Amino acid sequence: RKEVEQDPGPFNVPEGATVAFNCTYSNSASQSFFWYRQDCRKEPKLLMSVYSSGNEDGRFTAQLNRASQYISLLIRDSKLSDSATYLCVVILSGSARQLTFGSGTQLTVLP
Amino acid sequence: DAGITQSPRHKVTETGTPVTLRCHQTENHRYMYWYRQDPGHGLRLIHYSYGVKDTDKGEVSDGYSVSRSKTEDFLLTLESATSSQTSVYFCAISSSPVRTSGIYEQYFGPGTRLTVT
């Protein structure tokens, strides 16, 4: 079993739609969680950190469920510019800030 | 954007030749990382550094070595390149910790596309 698993995708949604991605992690000692965005042939860029209480940044909402060991990302009112691959990232406690990446979920927002 | 550059950005080399990739940062961050990204595998950690001359292995370190003689530079060396090392290589740095949450965020360089023929 992979340490971090994501929805396989791809997700193709129309502009304005709401789309949600889930990500599960296997190590209950995991400490920190992030969503990164990666455009084609570009570097990953931090989208948002995921806090225990959940957090929102504009159209993006991230949630953490420690009991079920998953995090989620909700994108409201999708824009064409949201088309990218979204990477779920987990830091294990005591791992000297090493990130474990999910394989990513590809999102295409259609006009 | 974080001040991270990688060089070269593209390289084609032959099997058996040594190759060195450079990562340079202007943020004075303590932690630096080398990842490789391949289809179907996502990003995998090769080596990381937690200070000058302090490095450690990651998940896929075989065939790679690193050096960090200055805070701003982290070098990745393929001692004898193989075709399986054809990949996109990303360098990353850790931002300063957020005291209230203890969350450490990484920022990535633009990547180096390496092809080993």
Tab-separated table of N, CA, C and O in Angstrom, chain A:
chain	number	residue	atom	x	y	z
A	1	ARG	N	0.850	-1.196	0.000
A	1	ARG	CA	0.000	0.000	0.000
A	1	ARG	C	0.879	1.237	0.000
A	1	ARG	O	1.842	1.327	0.752
A	2	LYS	N	0.566	2.203	-0.860
A	2	LYS	CA	1.326	3.437	-0.912
A	2	LYS	C	1.087	4.247	0.350
A	2	LYS	O	0.014	4.189	0.948
A	3	GLU	N	2.108	5.036	0.744
A	3	GLU	CA	1.960	5.852	1.947
A	3	GLU	C	0.923	6.945	1.769
A	3	GLU	O	0.245	7.329	2.717
A	4	VAL	N	0.851	7.477	0.573
A	4	VAL	CA	-0.108	8.539	0.268
A	4	VAL	C	-0.809	8.170	-1.035
A	4	VAL	O	-0.152	7.935	-2.046
A	5	GLU	N	-2.120	8.097	-0.990
A	5	GLU	CA	-2.877	7.712	-2.183
A	5	GLU	C	-3.908	8.783	-2.508
A	5	GLU	O	-4.559	9.345	-1.611
A	6	GLN	N	-4.062	9.022	-3.786
A	6	GLN	CA	-5.014	10.028	-4.247
A	6	GLN	C	-6.007	9.433	-5.224
A	6	GLN	O	-5.750	8.385	-5.830
A	7	ASP	N	-7.116	10.167	-5.384
A	7	ASP	CA	-8.064	9.811	-6.441
A	7	ASP	C	-7.298	9.694	-7.753
A	7	ASP	O	-6.500	10.546	-8.081
A	8	PRO	N	-7.534	8.673	-8.543
A	8	PRO	CA	-6.745	8.505	-9.766
A	8	PRO	C	-6.995	9.577	-10.817
A	8	PRO	O	-6.087	9.903	-11.583
A	9	GLY	N	-8.223	10.112	-10.865
A	9	GLY	CA	-8.516	11.067	-11.920
A	9	GLY	C	-8.452	10.394	-13.280
A	9	GLY	O	-8.432	9.165	-13.357
A	10	PRO	N	-8.400	11.124	-14.388
A	10	PRO	CA	-8.490	12.585	-14.423
A	10	PRO	C	-9.922	13.077	-14.188
A	10	PRO	O	-10.869	12.352	-14.422
A	11	PHE	N	-10.010	14.297	-13.704
A	11	PHE	CA	-11.296	14.942	-13.513
A	11	PHE	C	-11.455	15.987	-14.628
A	11	PHE	O	-10.601	16.829	-14.798
A	12	ASN	N	-12.545	15.855	-15.351
A	12	ASN	CA	-12.886	16.842	-16.378
A	12	ASN	C	-14.188	17.493	-15.965
A	12	ASN	O	-15.222	16.818	-15.894
A	13	VAL	N	-14.152	18.783	-15.659
A	13	VAL	CA	-15.341	19.456	-15.159
A	13	VAL	C	-15.585	20.726	-15.951
A	13	VAL	O	-14.654	21.333	-16.487
A	14	PRO	N	-16.819	21.177	-16.032
A	14	PRO	CA	-17.103	22.442	-16.726
A	14	PRO	C	-16.757	23.625	-15.845
A	14	PRO	O	-16.736	23.528	-14.611
A	15	GLU	N	-16.508	24.734	-16.482
A	15	GLU	CA	-16.272	25.978	-15.737
A	15	GLU	C	-17.416	26.234	-14.779
A	15	GLU	O	-18.586	26.012	-15.116
A	16	GLY	N	-17.066	26.707	-13.583
A	16	GLY	CA	-18.092	27.015	-12.607
A	16	GLY	C	-18.470	25.856	-11.711
A	16	GLY	O	-19.166	26.058	-10.705
A	17	ALA	N	-18.021	24.671	-12.043
A	17	ALA	CA	-18.363	23.496	-11.239
A	17	ALA	C	-17.584	23.482	-9.934
A	17	ALA	O	-16.552	24.142	-9.783
A	18	THR	N	-18.093	22.697	-8.999
A	18	THR	CA	-17.371	22.416	-7.760
A	18	THR	C	-16.777	21.016	-7.871
A	18	THR	O	-17.455	20.085	-8.289
A	19	VAL	N	-15.531	20.892	-7.512
A	19	VAL	CA	-14.864	19.591	-7.614
A	19	VAL	C	-14.105	19.326	-6.320
A	19	VAL	O	-13.608	20.254	-5.680
A	20	ALA	N	-14.076	18.065	-5.922
A	20	ALA	CA	-13.401	17.681	-4.671
A	20	ALA	C	-12.433	16.541	-4.926
A	20	ALA	O	-12.749	15.599	-5.654
A	21	PHE	N	-11.268	16.654	-4.313
A	21	PHE	CA	-10.267	15.596	-4.365
A	21	PHE	C	-10.039	15.057	-2.957
A	21	PHE	O	-10.020	15.819	-2.000
A	22	ASN	N	-9.847	13.777	-2.862
A	22	ASN	CA	-9.495	13.163	-1.584
A	22	ASN	C	-8.115	12.545	-1.648
A	22	ASN	O	-7.630	12.171	-2.719
A	23	CYS	N	-7.517	12.415	-0.489
A	23	CYS	CA	-6.193	11.829	-0.382
A	23	CYS	C	-6.133	11.094	0.948
A	23	CYS	O	-6.519	11.649	1.978
A	24	THR	N	-5.679	9.855	0.929
A	24	THR	CA	-5.535	9.100	2.177
A	24	THR	C	-4.068	8.843	2.465
A	24	THR	O	-3.248	8.734	1.541
A	25	TYR	N	-3.739	8.776	3.739
A	25	TYR	CA	-2.361	8.504	4.136
A	25	TYR	C	-2.347	7.338	5.113
A	25	TYR	O	-3.296	7.132	5.865
A	26	SER	N	-1.263	6.576	5.081
A	26	SER	CA	-1.251	5.316	5.826
A	26	SER	C	-0.632	5.440	7.212
A	26	SER	O	-0.944	4.625	8.089
A	27	ASN	N	0.233	6.436	7.426
A	27	ASN	CA	0.930	6.534	8.696
A	27	ASN	C	0.206	7.488	9.638
A	27	ASN	O	0.135	8.691	9.392
A	28	SER	N	-0.312	6.938	10.722
A	28	SER	CA	-1.087	7.765	11.650
A	28	SER	C	-0.230	8.795	12.372
A	28	SER	O	-0.754	9.714	12.992
A	29	ALA	N	1.112	8.638	12.291
A	29	ALA	CA	2.002	9.610	12.928
A	29	ALA	C	2.250	10.827	12.041
A	29	ALA	O	2.996	11.722	12.421
A	30	SER	N	1.637	10.860	10.890
A	30	SER	CA	1.828	11.994	9.978
A	30	SER	C	1.447	13.286	10.680
A	30	SER	O	0.459	13.355	11.410
A	31	GLN	N	2.231	14.301	10.417
A	31	GLN	CA	2.119	15.515	11.218
A	31	GLN	C	1.604	16.719	10.435
A	31	GLN	O	0.815	17.497	10.954
A	32	SER	N	2.076	16.869	9.216
A	32	SER	CA	1.727	18.064	8.441
A	32	SER	C	1.244	17.662	7.064
A	32	SER	O	1.689	16.648	6.512
A	33	PHE	N	0.365	18.490	6.536
A	33	PHE	CA	-0.311	18.129	5.292
A	33	PHE	C	-0.413	19.359	4.384
A	33	PHE	O	-0.607	20.481	4.871
A	34	PHE	N	-0.283	19.091	3.087
A	34	PHE	CA	-0.318	20.192	2.130
A	34	PHE	C	-1.009	19.740	0.850
A	34	PHE	O	-1.046	18.556	0.528
A	35	TRP	N	-1.472	20.721	0.122
A	35	TRP	CA	-1.832	20.532	-1.276
A	35	TRP	C	-0.891	21.380	-2.127
A	35	TRP	O	-0.708	22.563	-1.864
A	36	TYR	N	-0.310	20.734	-3.143
A	36	TYR	CA	0.512	21.428	-4.117
A	36	TYR	C	-0.189	21.343	-5.468
A	36	TYR	O	-0.937	20.414	-5.741
A	37	ARG	N	0.129	22.311	-6.288
A	37	ARG	CA	-0.391	22.336	-7.650
A	37	ARG	C	0.802	22.266	-8.596
A	37	ARG	O	1.829	22.906	-8.376
A	38	GLN	N	0.646	21.476	-9.661
A	38	GLN	CA	1.724	21.381	-10.641
A	38	GLN	C	1.146	21.518	-12.048
A	38	GLN	O	0.329	20.705	-12.478
A	39	ASP	N	1.569	22.549	-12.727
A	39	ASP	CA	1.193	22.726	-14.119
A	39	ASP	C	2.125	21.896	-14.992
A	39	ASP	O	3.242	21.551	-14.595
A	40	CYS	N	1.647	21.595	-16.190
A	40	CYS	CA	2.385	20.709	-17.090
A	40	CYS	C	3.825	21.202	-17.301
A	40	CYS	O	4.053	22.363	-17.656
A	41	ARG	N	4.792	20.329	-17.034
A	41	ARG	CA	6.214	20.592	-17.265
A	41	ARG	C	6.755	21.750	-16.396
A	41	ARG	O	7.728	22.400	-16.758
A	42	LYS	N	6.084	21.985	-15.288
A	42	LYS	CA	6.531	23.022	-14.363
A	42	LYS	C	6.796	22.407	-12.987
A	42	LYS	O	6.503	21.238	-12.759
A	43	GLU	N	7.356	23.227	-12.084
A	43	GLU	CA	7.606	22.739	-10.739
A	43	GLU	C	6.322	22.751	-9.904
A	43	GLU	O	5.423	23.551	-10.151
A	44	PRO	N	6.260	21.886	-8.896
A	44	PRO	CA	5.129	21.952	-7.963
A	44	PRO	C	5.158	23.273	-7.201
A	44	PRO	O	6.230	23.761	-6.837
A	45	LYS	N	3.978	23.810	-6.966
A	45	LYS	CA	3.879	25.039	-6.187
A	45	LYS	C	2.882	24.828	-5.064
A	45	LYS	O	1.830	24.222	-5.263
A	46	LEU	N	3.236	25.338	-3.907
A	46	LEU	CA	2.378	25.185	-2.748
A	46	LEU	C	1.055	25.893	-2.986
A	46	LEU	O	1.027	27.094	-3.294
A	47	LEU	N	-0.024	25.149	-2.847
A	47	LEU	CA	-1.352	25.727	-2.966
A	47	LEU	C	-1.846	26.168	-1.595
A	47	LEU	O	-2.236	27.306	-1.395
A	48	MET	N	-1.836	25.233	-0.671
A	48	MET	CA	-2.231	25.583	0.680
A	48	MET	C	-1.806	24.498	1.654
A	48	MET	O	-1.703	23.319	1.297
A	49	SER	N	-1.530	24.918	2.872
A	49	SER	CA	-1.315	23.983	3.954
A	49	SER	C	-2.684	23.547	4.463
A	49	SER	O	-3.681	24.221	4.242
A	50	VAL	N	-2.720	22.418	5.137
A	50	VAL	CA	-3.970	21.900	5.674
A	50	VAL	C	-3.855	21.873	7.178
A	50	VAL	O	-3.032	21.139	7.739
A	51	TYR	N	-4.679	22.651	7.838
A	51	TYR	CA	-4.638	22.734	9.285
A	51	TYR	C	-5.683	21.804	9.893
A	51	TYR	O	-6.672	21.446	9.247
A	52	SER	N	-5.467	21.463	11.130
A	52	SER	CA	-6.352	20.504	11.808
A	52	SER	C	-7.808	20.956	11.813
A	52	SER	O	-8.720	20.139	11.717
A	53	SER	N	-8.002	22.256	11.895
A	53	SER	CA	-9.365	22.784	11.961
A	53	SER	C	-9.954	23.028	10.579
A	53	SER	O	-11.081	23.487	10.442
A	54	GLY	N	-9.185	22.694	9.543
A	54	GLY	CA	-9.635	23.005	8.186
A	54	GLY	C	-9.348	24.460	7.865
A	54	GLY	O	-9.250	25.296	8.765
A	55	ASN	N	-9.191	24.772	6.623
A	55	ASN	CA	-8.901	26.152	6.247
A	55	ASN	C	-9.377	26.428	4.834
A	55	ASN	O	-9.536	25.518	4.017
A	56	GLU	N	-9.604	27.706	4.611
A	56	GLU	CA	-10.168	28.156	3.343
A	56	GLU	C	-9.308	29.283	2.796
A	56	GLU	O	-8.815	30.138	3.545
A	57	ASP	N	-9.136	29.286	1.480
A	57	ASP	CA	-8.405	30.357	0.821
A	57	ASP	C	-9.138	30.672	-0.469
A	57	ASP	O	-8.954	29.990	-1.480
A	58	GLY	N	-10.014	31.660	-0.403
A	58	GLY	CA	-10.800	32.006	-1.574
A	58	GLY	C	-11.711	30.868	-1.990
A	58	GLY	O	-12.545	30.408	-1.207
A	59	ARG	N	-11.539	30.380	-3.199
A	59	ARG	CA	-12.398	29.299	-3.705
A	59	ARG	C	-11.939	27.910	-3.250
A	59	ARG	O	-12.592	26.914	-3.576
A	60	PHE	N	-10.859	27.843	-2.530
A	60	PHE	CA	-10.267	26.562	-2.137
A	60	PHE	C	-10.483	26.304	-0.640
A	60	PHE	O	-10.246	27.174	0.183
A	61	THR	N	-10.925	25.085	-0.337
A	61	THR	CA	-11.102	24.674	1.051
A	61	THR	C	-10.406	23.350	1.271
A	61	THR	O	-10.594	22.401	0.497
A	62	ALA	N	-9.603	23.275	2.312
A	62	ALA	CA	-8.900	22.042	2.652
A	62	ALA	C	-9.411	21.541	3.993
A	62	ALA	O	-9.660	22.321	4.906
A	63	GLN	N	-9.573	20.232	4.085
A	63	GLN	CA	-10.041	19.607	5.324
A	63	GLN	C	-9.123	18.454	5.690
A	63	GLN	O	-8.566	17.783	4.806
A	64	LEU	N	-8.978	18.228	6.990
A	64	LEU	CA	-8.181	17.115	7.504
A	64	LEU	C	-9.062	16.275	8.414
A	64	LEU	O	-9.730	16.817	9.296
A	65	ASN	N	-9.040	14.983	8.203
A	65	ASN	CA	-9.747	14.049	9.077
A	65	ASN	C	-8.723	13.047	9.598
A	65	ASN	O	-8.386	12.068	8.927
A	66	ARG	N	-8.223	13.310	10.807
A	66	ARG	CA	-7.174	12.447	11.361
A	66	ARG	C	-7.699	11.057	11.707
A	66	ARG	O	-6.998	10.068	11.571
A	67	ALA	N	-8.930	10.983	12.139
A	67	ALA	CA	-9.489	9.679	12.532
A	67	ALA	C	-9.530	8.729	11.338
A	67	ALA	O	-9.226	7.538	11.451
A	68	SER	N	-9.910	9.256	10.187
A	68	SER	CA	-10.002	8.437	8.978
A	68	SER	C	-8.769	8.540	8.109
A	68	SER	O	-8.686	7.894	7.056
A	69	GLN	N	-7.831	9.368	8.519
A	69	GLN	CA	-6.559	9.546	7.826
A	69	GLN	C	-6.746	9.962	6.376
A	69	GLN	O	-6.236	9.300	5.441
A	70	TYR	N	-7.493	11.023	6.182
A	70	TYR	CA	-7.569	11.568	4.848
A	70	TYR	C	-7.641	13.085	4.900
A	70	TYR	O	-8.025	13.683	5.900
A	71	ILE	N	-7.210	13.681	3.777
A	71	ILE	CA	-7.379	15.111	3.594
A	71	ILE	C	-8.139	15.329	2.293
A	71	ILE	O	-8.162	14.445	1.423
A	72	SER	N	-8.767	16.461	2.202
A	72	SER	CA	-9.554	16.753	1.018
A	72	SER	C	-9.282	18.177	0.547
A	72	SER	O	-8.841	19.031	1.319
A	73	LEU	N	-9.550	18.388	-0.727
A	73	LEU	CA	-9.452	19.720	-1.329
A	73	LEU	C	-10.721	19.955	-2.129
A	73	LEU	O	-11.073	19.147	-2.989
A	74	LEU	N	-11.385	21.056	-1.840
A	74	LEU	CA	-12.608	21.425	-2.540
A	74	LEU	C	-12.334	22.709	-3.318
A	74	LEU	O	-11.812	23.679	-2.766
A	75	ILE	N	-12.654	22.676	-4.591
A	75	ILE	CA	-12.509	23.863	-5.435
A	75	ILE	C	-13.903	24.278	-5.900
A	75	ILE	O	-14.609	23.499	-6.558
A	76	ARG	N	-14.289	25.478	-5.538
A	76	ARG	CA	-15.593	26.002	-5.938
A	76	ARG	C	-15.436	26.913	-7.152
A	76	ARG	O	-14.388	27.531	-7.358
A	77	ASP	N	-16.502	27.015	-7.945
A	77	ASP	CA	-16.525	27.925	-9.085
A	77	ASP	C	-15.249	27.758	-9.935
A	77	ASP	O	-14.482	28.701	-10.137
A	78	SER	N	-15.030	26.571	-10.430
A	78	SER	CA	-13.791	26.233	-11.150
A	78	SER	C	-13.529	27.194	-12.311
A	78	SER	O	-14.454	27.588	-13.041
A	79	LYS	N	-12.286	27.542	-12.476
A	79	LYS	CA	-11.831	28.393	-13.575
A	79	LYS	C	-10.962	27.567	-14.532
A	79	LYS	O	-10.367	26.581	-14.124
A	80	LEU	N	-10.876	28.035	-15.754
A	80	LEU	CA	-10.003	27.348	-16.710
A	80	LEU	C	-8.576	27.270	-16.178
A	80	LEU	O	-7.870	26.274	-16.386
A	81	SER	N	-8.165	28.300	-15.457
A	81	SER	CA	-6.797	28.369	-14.936
A	81	SER	C	-6.549	27.387	-13.786
A	81	SER	O	-5.398	27.223	-13.356
A	82	ASP	N	-7.606	26.744	-13.304
A	82	ASP	CA	-7.422	25.727	-12.263
A	82	ASP	C	-6.940	24.399	-12.850
A	82	ASP	O	-6.576	23.485	-12.096
A	83	SER	N	-6.958	24.269	-14.153
A	83	SER	CA	-6.500	23.039	-14.798
A	83	SER	C	-5.039	22.798	-14.454
A	83	SER	O	-4.180	23.638	-14.743
A	84	ALA	N	-4.779	21.656	-13.836
A	84	ALA	CA	-3.426	21.339	-13.359
A	84	ALA	C	-3.489	19.960	-12.715
A	84	ALA	O	-4.548	19.331	-12.650
A	85	THR	N	-2.352	19.508	-12.231
A	85	THR	CA	-2.317	18.308	-11.404
A	85	THR	C	-2.164	18.736	-9.954
A	85	THR	O	-1.327	19.586	-9.642
A	86	TYR	N	-2.976	18.156	-9.086
A	86	TYR	CA	-2.975	18.521	-7.673
A	86	TYR	C	-2.342	17.383	-6.875
A	86	TYR	O	-2.765	16.223	-6.972
A	87	LEU	N	-1.324	17.746	-6.126
A	87	LEU	CA	-0.535	16.768	-5.379
A	87	LEU	C	-0.844	16.880	-3.892
A	87	LEU	O	-0.764	17.966	-3.315
A	88	CYS	N	-1.160	15.762	-3.306
A	88	CYS	CA	-1.346	15.665	-1.873
A	88	CYS	C	0.017	15.358	-1.254
A	88	CYS	O	0.743	14.487	-1.751
A	89	VAL	N	0.363	16.051	-0.195
A	89	VAL	CA	1.694	15.911	0.389
A	89	VAL	C	1.582	15.775	1.902
A	89	VAL	O	0.834	16.508	2.540
A	90	VAL	N	2.368	14.867	2.432
A	90	VAL	CA	2.309	14.561	3.859
A	90	VAL	C	3.714	14.585	4.432
A	90	VAL	O	4.655	14.097	3.801
A	91	ILE	N	3.860	15.143	5.628
A	91	ILE	CA	5.128	15.062	6.353
A	91	ILE	C	4.924	14.168	7.563
A	91	ILE	O	4.005	14.384	8.356
A	92	LEU	N	5.784	13.162	7.684
A	92	LEU	CA	5.756	12.306	8.858
A	92	LEU	C	6.448	13.010	10.015
A	92	LEU	O	7.419	13.719	9.826
A	93	SER	N	5.977	12.771	11.183
A	93	SER	CA	6.632	13.367	12.343
A	93	SER	C	8.036	12.799	12.463
A	93	SER	O	8.264	11.631	12.193
A	94	GLY	N	8.975	13.643	12.844
A	94	GLY	CA	10.355	13.210	13.046
A	94	GLY	C	11.092	12.889	11.773
A	94	GLY	O	12.132	12.242	11.795
A	95	SER	N	10.577	13.309	10.626
A	95	SER	CA	11.210	12.932	9.360
A	95	SER	C	12.065	14.041	8.798
A	95	SER	O	12.363	14.021	7.614
A	96	ALA	N	12.471	14.950	9.623
A	96	ALA	CA	13.352	16.032	9.185
A	96	ALA	C	12.790	16.761	7.977
A	96	ALA	O	13.515	17.050	7.042
A	97	ARG	N	11.481	16.994	8.007
A	97	ARG	CA	10.836	17.804	6.984
A	97	ARG	C	10.841	17.154	5.605
A	97	ARG	O	10.830	17.827	4.587
A	98	GLN	N	10.879	15.836	5.572
A	98	GLN	CA	10.769	15.154	4.301
A	98	GLN	C	9.307	15.027	3.935
A	98	GLN	O	8.489	14.615	4.733
A	99	LEU	N	9.008	15.352	2.691
A	99	LEU	CA	7.659	15.247	2.208
A	99	LEU	C	7.438	13.918	1.504
A	99	LEU	O	8.323	13.432	0.810
A	100	THR	N	6.260	13.362	1.665
A	100	THR	CA	5.840	12.206	0.881
A	100	THR	C	4.714	12.658	-0.023
A	100	THR	O	3.706	13.175	0.454
A	101	PHE	N	4.898	12.454	-1.302
A	101	PHE	CA	3.954	12.951	-2.289
A	101	PHE	C	3.011	11.866	-2.761
A	101	PHE	O	3.418	10.722	-2.987
A	102	GLY	N	1.768	12.241	-2.956
A	102	GLY	CA	0.870	11.390	-3.703
A	102	GLY	C	1.206	11.495	-5.186
A	102	GLY	O	1.977	12.374	-5.596
A	103	SER	N	0.623	10.621	-5.968
A	103	SER	CA	0.949	10.609	-7.396
A	103	SER	C	0.215	11.690	-8.170
A	103	SER	O	0.495	11.909	-9.347
A	104	GLY	N	-0.734	12.352	-7.527
A	104	GLY	CA	-1.383	13.490	-8.161
A	104	GLY	C	-2.695	13.142	-8.828
A	104	GLY	O	-2.923	12.006	-9.253
A	105	THR	N	-3.552	14.136	-8.894
A	105	THR	CA	-4.837	14.026	-9.597
A	105	THR	C	-4.900	15.132	-10.633
A	105	THR	O	-4.701	16.307	-10.318
A	106	GLN	N	-5.157	14.734	-11.862
A	106	GLN	CA	-5.214	15.707	-12.948
A	106	GLN	C	-6.608	16.287	-13.078
A	106	GLN	O	-7.595	15.559	-13.126
A	107	LEU	N	-6.676	17.601	-13.112
A	107	LEU	CA	-7.941	18.307	-13.288
A	107	LEU	C	-7.902	19.107	-14.583
A	107	LEU	O	-6.939	19.844	-14.823
A	108	THR	N	-8.942	18.938	-15.375
A	108	THR	CA	-9.119	19.778	-16.562
A	108	THR	C	-10.466	20.464	-16.442
A	108	THR	O	-11.495	19.797	-16.282
A	109	VAL	N	-10.453	21.781	-16.473
A	109	VAL	CA	-11.673	22.563	-16.447
A	109	VAL	C	-11.997	22.957	-17.880
A	109	VAL	O	-11.173	23.573	-18.570
A	110	LEU	N	-13.184	22.582	-18.305
A	110	LEU	CA	-13.580	22.756	-19.707
A	110	LEU	C	-14.438	24.005	-19.888
A	110	LEU	O	-15.253	24.323	-19.017
A	111	PRO	N	-14.263	24.712	-20.992
A	111	PRO	CA	-15.080	25.926	-21.226
A	111	PRO	C	-16.514	25.567	-21.551
A	111	PRO	O	-16.829	24.454	-21.938
